[in-house]
Structure formats: structure tokens, C-alpha cells
């Protein structure tokens, strides 16, 4: 007992100190790596990003060449039907749609997992807000309605430092549901040349430039153009609900749908006329926004449940940008809310530091991976710009290729290095990336009876936010690229990225309703 | 009568500094694995949950076994030799 009363010796003190120091150091390293940094504040007004998300001068895949210019605006939704007719002959599109419709009815009747009536209607319901969001009108109006003209007492403009203005807008955007917000400079090259008419997906004749560009065309582009138009393309984007009054009028008069030009002009307010959309040149700021998709739904793709994840993301996007536009107008400035329309969302998101360009040729964010929907608001409200980020994604993508392997239609590139080589007229040429074959992708959509999204679900960056270890893995990838291969193997070994049983979604305790 | 400080003192004296460093690392890894296993269940990633759960259990067994056998290596194999 006497020995017990001896004072603690130097040796014991050193041991205790060593224990505390070693474990404290480990904790400090973890905190340093996953903790917040000084420079990476692009994700929100006050929320700082971890230190492993480095701020860089320009996007990691930002190289462009002379071919880089404004995109036509004709994405695969507008191009699929004419391309199908060109490549596979007259009637191929209609036959495919009829076959798809039959399959869907059969799957519904036999209650195929993921294709039951509730599964399909869940997706339909999730599209509701987005379906009422058309460029330039209603929710996505480019101007304030006359009844909302500012009253005299609040007609004064809100002014502050550019940093404060940016923080104010980011705070509002986050309140409305944005999870990642950044400010990018306006770049006219990112703005589309045209807004395709909403009936464009139903038309067989492609835009002129597409007739010349498609290398796989086996049929004369004008063949079959006099035939009656068939069924809709895909139930989620272009079905009968999307046809507006304009479409009906044009069907009556048998006039081809008019695609509207998007132009820049030295005007004070945005204009939407019958022929064009006019963006004021003074709009030099773009609020780039990412809305996370529900990964429980996305994990059940390719089914209508997976489609509901996209639908919900789009509907949330429409709500966020329309609310933010009204907020900005209330501060005395002009605002143009856009979802997927009007301009390419990805380059603005890259410039605003929301993420990096990936093998998917889509944005991957450090927080939510590629499982986000992007939207943006153009404005003349002066704000501090954000910077691009680098979290080691491009290097990781070079070796990973999990998305390309998982893609059921083999639409994604297996090339080790990104290049300028495009796959078809749906690609916006002139920038270095891994270009995708959207035609193959869309063909699979018709075959599977639903939007796909397997690439998004399989990406190792698409993870839940419960386990601490995900943060540590992402930090290690960012700071030690030689470990990329190990984590890629572990991702497979641990079973991530596989489809979850669709029927189990309905018995989950609390459907999350997105992560926003 | 011994108080808790005495117990800590005695325990600290019994082992070298590297033992405590290893013990701390073991504890942190164990916590991480258990948290990952539980979180993976919440994320519906059951394979990840099972694997990290097994890893946590193995690590715990190694730790408990090591603790029970602590000091064995310092005991002479043939005690009579030391006499």
C-alpha cells in the first residue's frame, strides 16, 4: 500500500503523455482532414467545406478548344426520335414506343417489382411541379408579374458588399431547398442558342445541324417526315401532359413547332417574345444550385422508383429557382430562373465550385456524388464569385470506371484519359471530357421502360451521409491518389452500388423525401 | 484503500508507452467500425454492415484476448530458472 502512495514517476508521466499525444494527434489529423477549411466556402453562406476540397483557379477538366461555342440546345430529348428514324428507318420509333407501352402494361399487371401501379404513380406525382415549369412562363417566368411590381416603399435596392450580397442570396437559396450554392460569372458560351419547342420530341425531322452531324445515319433524314406523328417519347418528359396550348394550336394549323432563339442584348429587363428569349447583358452573375436526389429511390433504378428520384430533384429545382428569382427581384434586381433549360448547368456549376466533371460527363459533387439535379438563376445583382474546386475526382475517375462497367447500355467511355472526341450531335463539342453515347442510353430507357440512372447510383461518391468513414475515404482519395485503387476495390467488395429491392422501399420507416 | 488515481497509476506503470498507443488506436478503430456497421444498416447497405460488423467483432476479440493475456510475455517460461 505504501508503494501506491508513491508520487507518479517521470516514466509514468511520459507514458501517459505519449498515450494522450498519440491519440490526440490521430484525432487532430481526422479533424484537420475532415474539418472545415478557410478557402472552400462554396457550398453555402456560412457552411465551410472540409479542407480536402481544395480551391483552384479553374475547373479540373476545363480545357477547351476552338470548337467550343454555344450549344444548339437540342439534347437527346429533342433528338432521339429523328435520330432513331435516321438510323433505323421509318416506323422504328413508333414500333419501339408501342412495344414499350405493351411491356409497361404487362409489368404493371403482373406487379413486377418497381413497376407496380404505385411505383409508376409515385414517379408521376413527383414530376408535378416540374411539368408546370416551362421556360419563360409561370414558375419560370423571366419577369415579375405586373401585380408583383415593387411598391414605392420597397422599391429601394438592397446594397451591400459583394460578399454580403452573395451570402444573402446563398442563405435564401438554402432556405428554399438548395444544398449546394455557388456564384459563377455569366459566360455566354454556356448559354444555349435555342429553346426547343416543347413538342420537339414528337417531331421526326431533326434540326438542320443534326442532319449533317450524325455519323450513324443509315436513312435519309427526310424519309418518313410526312407520316403521322406517333406516341410520345418517354413518359416522364414528353408525354401528353406536357403539350401546351401552343402545341395544340400548331397541330391545328399543321405548322412545324418553332424553336425560339436565345439572344443577349443591352436591355434593362429580360424579354420573352413569340420568337425569342432576350437576356440582358448586364446579367453577369449566375447562382448555380445543386439539389440532392433521394438515394434510397435512386438505389432502386432502373425502375419508375429511380425515375421518381430524378423527378423529385427537378420539381425541387423548379421550386428553388422560382422562389429565389422572386426573392432577388424583391431586392430590386432582375432574375431569370432556369432548371435544365436555357443554358448548360454543368459548366456554371463547375465555375461556381459545386463539383468536378467526371467520367459520366456530369457533375460530381464531393458531398452527394453525381446524385444531384442542377439549376441556376441569372441575375444582375452584384455578388462575389466563387472558385472551382479539386477533390481528386478526375484522377479517381481515370482508374475507377465503375459507372462505365455498370451502365447497362455501354454508353459511357472506358478511355483512360478524357479527350475532345464527341460521340454524336447531342454532345456539346470543344471541351475535354469523357463524352457519352446518349443515343445508346436513351435506347435503354425505352427498353427498360424507365429513366435509368444506374451510373449515378453506382458511382462510389454516391453514398449515404450516416457513416463517418465515407468522409475519411473521400479525404484520403483527395490527398493520396495512390490509394484510389484500394478504395475502388473496397467499394465493390462492400457491395455498394448494387440495386436495392424495389418492393422494400414501400416498407421503409420513413421515406426521406430527398436529402434537401 | 486505493482511489481511482492510484489504480490508473498502477495500471499505467504496468505497460510500456507503445502498449497505450496501440490500445488507443485499437479503441478508435473499434469505434469507427462499430459506427460504420450501425450506419450501414441505416443506409440499407447490408453487405457493408455485415463486413464492418465482423471486422469490429474480430478486432474486439483480439483486444479482449490481448488484454487477458497481457504480461504473459514477461513471465519467465521456467520460473525455477530465475531462482
JSON list of N, CA, C and O in Angstrom, two decimals, chain B residues 2 4 6-7 17 25 37 45 49 58 61-62 64 68 72 76-77:
[
{"chain": "B", "resi": 2, "resn": "UNK", "atom": "N", "xyz": [-7.52, 2.17, -1.90]},
{"chain": "B", "resi": 2, "resn": "UNK", "atom": "CA", "xyz": [-6.93, 2.80, -3.09]},
{"chain": "B", "resi": 2, "resn": "UNK", "atom": "C", "xyz": [-7.98, 3.68, -3.76]},
{"chain": "B", "resi": 2, "resn": "UNK", "atom": "O", "xyz": [-9.16, 3.34, -3.76]},
{"chain": "B", "resi": 4, "resn": "UNK", "atom": "N", "xyz": [-9.12, 5.96, -7.35]},
{"chain": "B", "resi": 4, "resn": "UNK", "atom": "CA", "xyz": [-9.06, 5.69, -8.79]},
{"chain": "B", "resi": 4, "resn": "UNK", "atom": "C", "xyz": [-7.73, 6.19, -9.39]},
{"chain": "B", "resi": 4, "resn": "UNK", "atom": "O", "xyz": [-7.19, 5.58, -10.29]},
{"chain": "B", "resi": 6, "resn": "UNK", "atom": "N", "xyz": [-4.89, 6.07, -7.97]},
{"chain": "B", "resi": 6, "resn": "UNK", "atom": "CA", "xyz": [-3.89, 5.03, -7.70]},
{"chain": "B", "resi": 6, "resn": "UNK", "atom": "C", "xyz": [-4.02, 3.89, -8.71]},
{"chain": "B", "resi": 6, "resn": "UNK", "atom": "O", "xyz": [-3.02, 3.37, -9.20]},
{"chain": "B", "resi": 7, "resn": "UNK", "atom": "N", "xyz": [-5.26, 3.52, -8.97]},
{"chain": "B", "resi": 7, "resn": "UNK", "atom": "CA", "xyz": [-5.48, 2.41, -9.92]},
{"chain": "B", "resi": 7, "resn": "UNK", "atom": "C", "xyz": [-4.91, 2.76, -11.27]},
{"chain": "B", "resi": 7, "resn": "UNK", "atom": "O", "xyz": [-4.22, 1.97, -11.92]},
{"chain": "B", "resi": 17, "resn": "UNK", "atom": "N", "xyz": [4.97, 2.43, -23.11]},
{"chain": "B", "resi": 17, "resn": "UNK", "atom": "CA", "xyz": [4.24, 3.52, -23.77]},
{"chain": "B", "resi": 17, "resn": "UNK", "atom": "C", "xyz": [3.57, 3.05, -25.06]},
{"chain": "B", "resi": 17, "resn": "UNK", "atom": "O", "xyz": [2.46, 3.47, -25.40]},
{"chain": "B", "resi": 25, "resn": "UNK", "atom": "N", "xyz": [-5.22, 3.39, -30.48]},
{"chain": "B", "resi": 25, "resn": "UNK", "atom": "CA", "xyz": [-5.54, 3.18, -31.90]},
{"chain": "B", "resi": 25, "resn": "UNK", "atom": "C", "xyz": [-6.60, 2.10, -32.05]},
{"chain": "B", "resi": 25, "resn": "UNK", "atom": "O", "xyz": [-7.53, 2.21, -32.86]},
{"chain": "B", "resi": 37, "resn": "UNK", "atom": "N", "xyz": [-20.75, -0.02, -39.09]},
{"chain": "B", "resi": 37, "resn": "UNK", "atom": "CA", "xyz": [-21.70, -1.12, -39.16]},
{"chain": "B", "resi": 37, "resn": "UNK", "atom": "C", "xyz": [-23.12, -0.63, -38.89]},
{"chain": "B", "resi": 37, "resn": "UNK", "atom": "O", "xyz": [-24.06, -0.95, -39.64]},
{"chain": "B", "resi": 45, "resn": "UNK", "atom": "N", "xyz": [-27.18, -0.56, -46.58]},
{"chain": "B", "resi": 45, "resn": "UNK", "atom": "CA", "xyz": [-26.05, -1.20, -47.25]},
{"chain": "B", "resi": 45, "resn": "UNK", "atom": "C", "xyz": [-25.65, -2.39, -46.36]},
{"chain": "B", "resi": 45, "resn": "UNK", "atom": "O", "xyz": [-24.73, -2.31, -45.55]},
{"chain": "B", "resi": 49, "resn": "UNK", "atom": "N", "xyz": [-22.53, -3.48, -43.87]},
{"chain": "B", "resi": 49, "resn": "UNK", "atom": "CA", "xyz": [-22.82, -3.60, -42.44]},
{"chain": "B", "resi": 49, "resn": "UNK", "atom": "C", "xyz": [-22.29, -4.91, -41.88]},
{"chain": "B", "resi": 49, "resn": "UNK", "atom": "O", "xyz": [-21.66, -4.93, -40.81]},
{"chain": "B", "resi": 58, "resn": "UNK", "atom": "N", "xyz": [-14.08, -9.10, -34.72]},
{"chain": "B", "resi": 58, "resn": "UNK", "atom": "CA", "xyz": [-12.73, -9.71, -34.70]},
{"chain": "B", "resi": 58, "resn": "UNK", "atom": "C", "xyz": [-11.77, -8.81, -33.94]},
{"chain": "B", "resi": 58, "resn": "UNK", "atom": "O", "xyz": [-11.00, -9.28, -33.08]},
{"chain": "B", "resi": 61, "resn": "UNK", "atom": "N", "xyz": [-12.41, -9.09, -30.30]},
{"chain": "B", "resi": 61, "resn": "UNK", "atom": "CA", "xyz": [-11.90, -10.36, -29.74]},
{"chain": "B", "resi": 61, "resn": "UNK", "atom": "C", "xyz": [-10.40, -10.28, -29.53]},
{"chain": "B", "resi": 61, "resn": "UNK", "atom": "O", "xyz": [-9.89, -10.70, -28.49]},
{"chain": "B", "resi": 62, "resn": "UNK", "atom": "N", "xyz": [-9.71, -9.75, -30.53]},
{"chain": "B", "resi": 62, "resn": "UNK", "atom": "CA", "xyz": [-8.26, -9.62, -30.43]},
{"chain": "B", "resi": 62, "resn": "UNK", "atom": "C", "xyz": [-7.89, -8.75, -29.23]},
{"chain": "B", "resi": 62, "resn": "UNK", "atom": "O", "xyz": [-6.99, -9.07, -28.44]},
{"chain": "B", "resi": 64, "resn": "UNK", "atom": "N", "xyz": [-9.72, -8.11, -26.49]},
{"chain": "B", "resi": 64, "resn": "UNK", "atom": "CA", "xyz": [-10.05, -8.75, -25.20]},
{"chain": "B", "resi": 64, "resn": "UNK", "atom": "C", "xyz": [-9.04, -9.86, -24.91]},
{"chain": "B", "resi": 64, "resn": "UNK", "atom": "O", "xyz": [-8.52, -9.97, -23.78]},
{"chain": "B", "resi": 68, "resn": "UNK", "atom": "N", "xyz": [-6.50, -10.04, -21.73]},
{"chain": "B", "resi": 68, "resn": "UNK", "atom": "CA", "xyz": [-6.47, -11.15, -20.78]},
{"chain": "B", "resi": 68, "resn": "UNK", "atom": "C", "xyz": [-5.08, -11.78, -20.68]},
{"chain": "B", "resi": 68, "resn": "UNK", "atom": "O", "xyz": [-4.69, -12.26, -19.64]},
{"chain": "B", "resi": 72, "resn": "UNK", "atom": "N", "xyz": [1.85, -11.85, -20.12]},
{"chain": "B", "resi": 72, "resn": "UNK", "atom": "CA", "xyz": [2.32, -13.24, -20.23]},
{"chain": "B", "resi": 72, "resn": "UNK", "atom": "C", "xyz": [3.74, -13.31, -20.77]},
{"chain": "B", "resi": 72, "resn": "UNK", "atom": "O", "xyz": [4.54, -14.13, -20.34]},
{"chain": "B", "resi": 76, "resn": "UNK", "atom": "N", "xyz": [8.62, -15.53, -16.90]},
{"chain": "B", "resi": 76, "resn": "UNK", "atom": "CA", "xyz": [9.62, -16.50, -17.34]},
{"chain": "B", "resi": 76, "resn": "UNK", "atom": "C", "xyz": [8.97, -17.83, -17.68]},
{"chain": "B", "resi": 76, "resn": "UNK", "atom": "O", "xyz": [7.98, -18.22, -17.07]},
{"chain": "B", "resi": 77, "resn": "UNK", "atom": "N", "xyz": [9.45, -18.49, -18.74]},
{"chain": "B", "resi": 77, "resn": "UNK", "atom": "CA", "xyz": [8.89, -19.75, -19.14]},
{"chain": "B", "resi": 77, "resn": "UNK", "atom": "C", "xyz": [9.07, -20.82, -18.04]},
{"chain": "B", "resi": 77, "resn": "UNK", "atom": "O", "xyz": [8.19, -21.62, -17.78]}
]
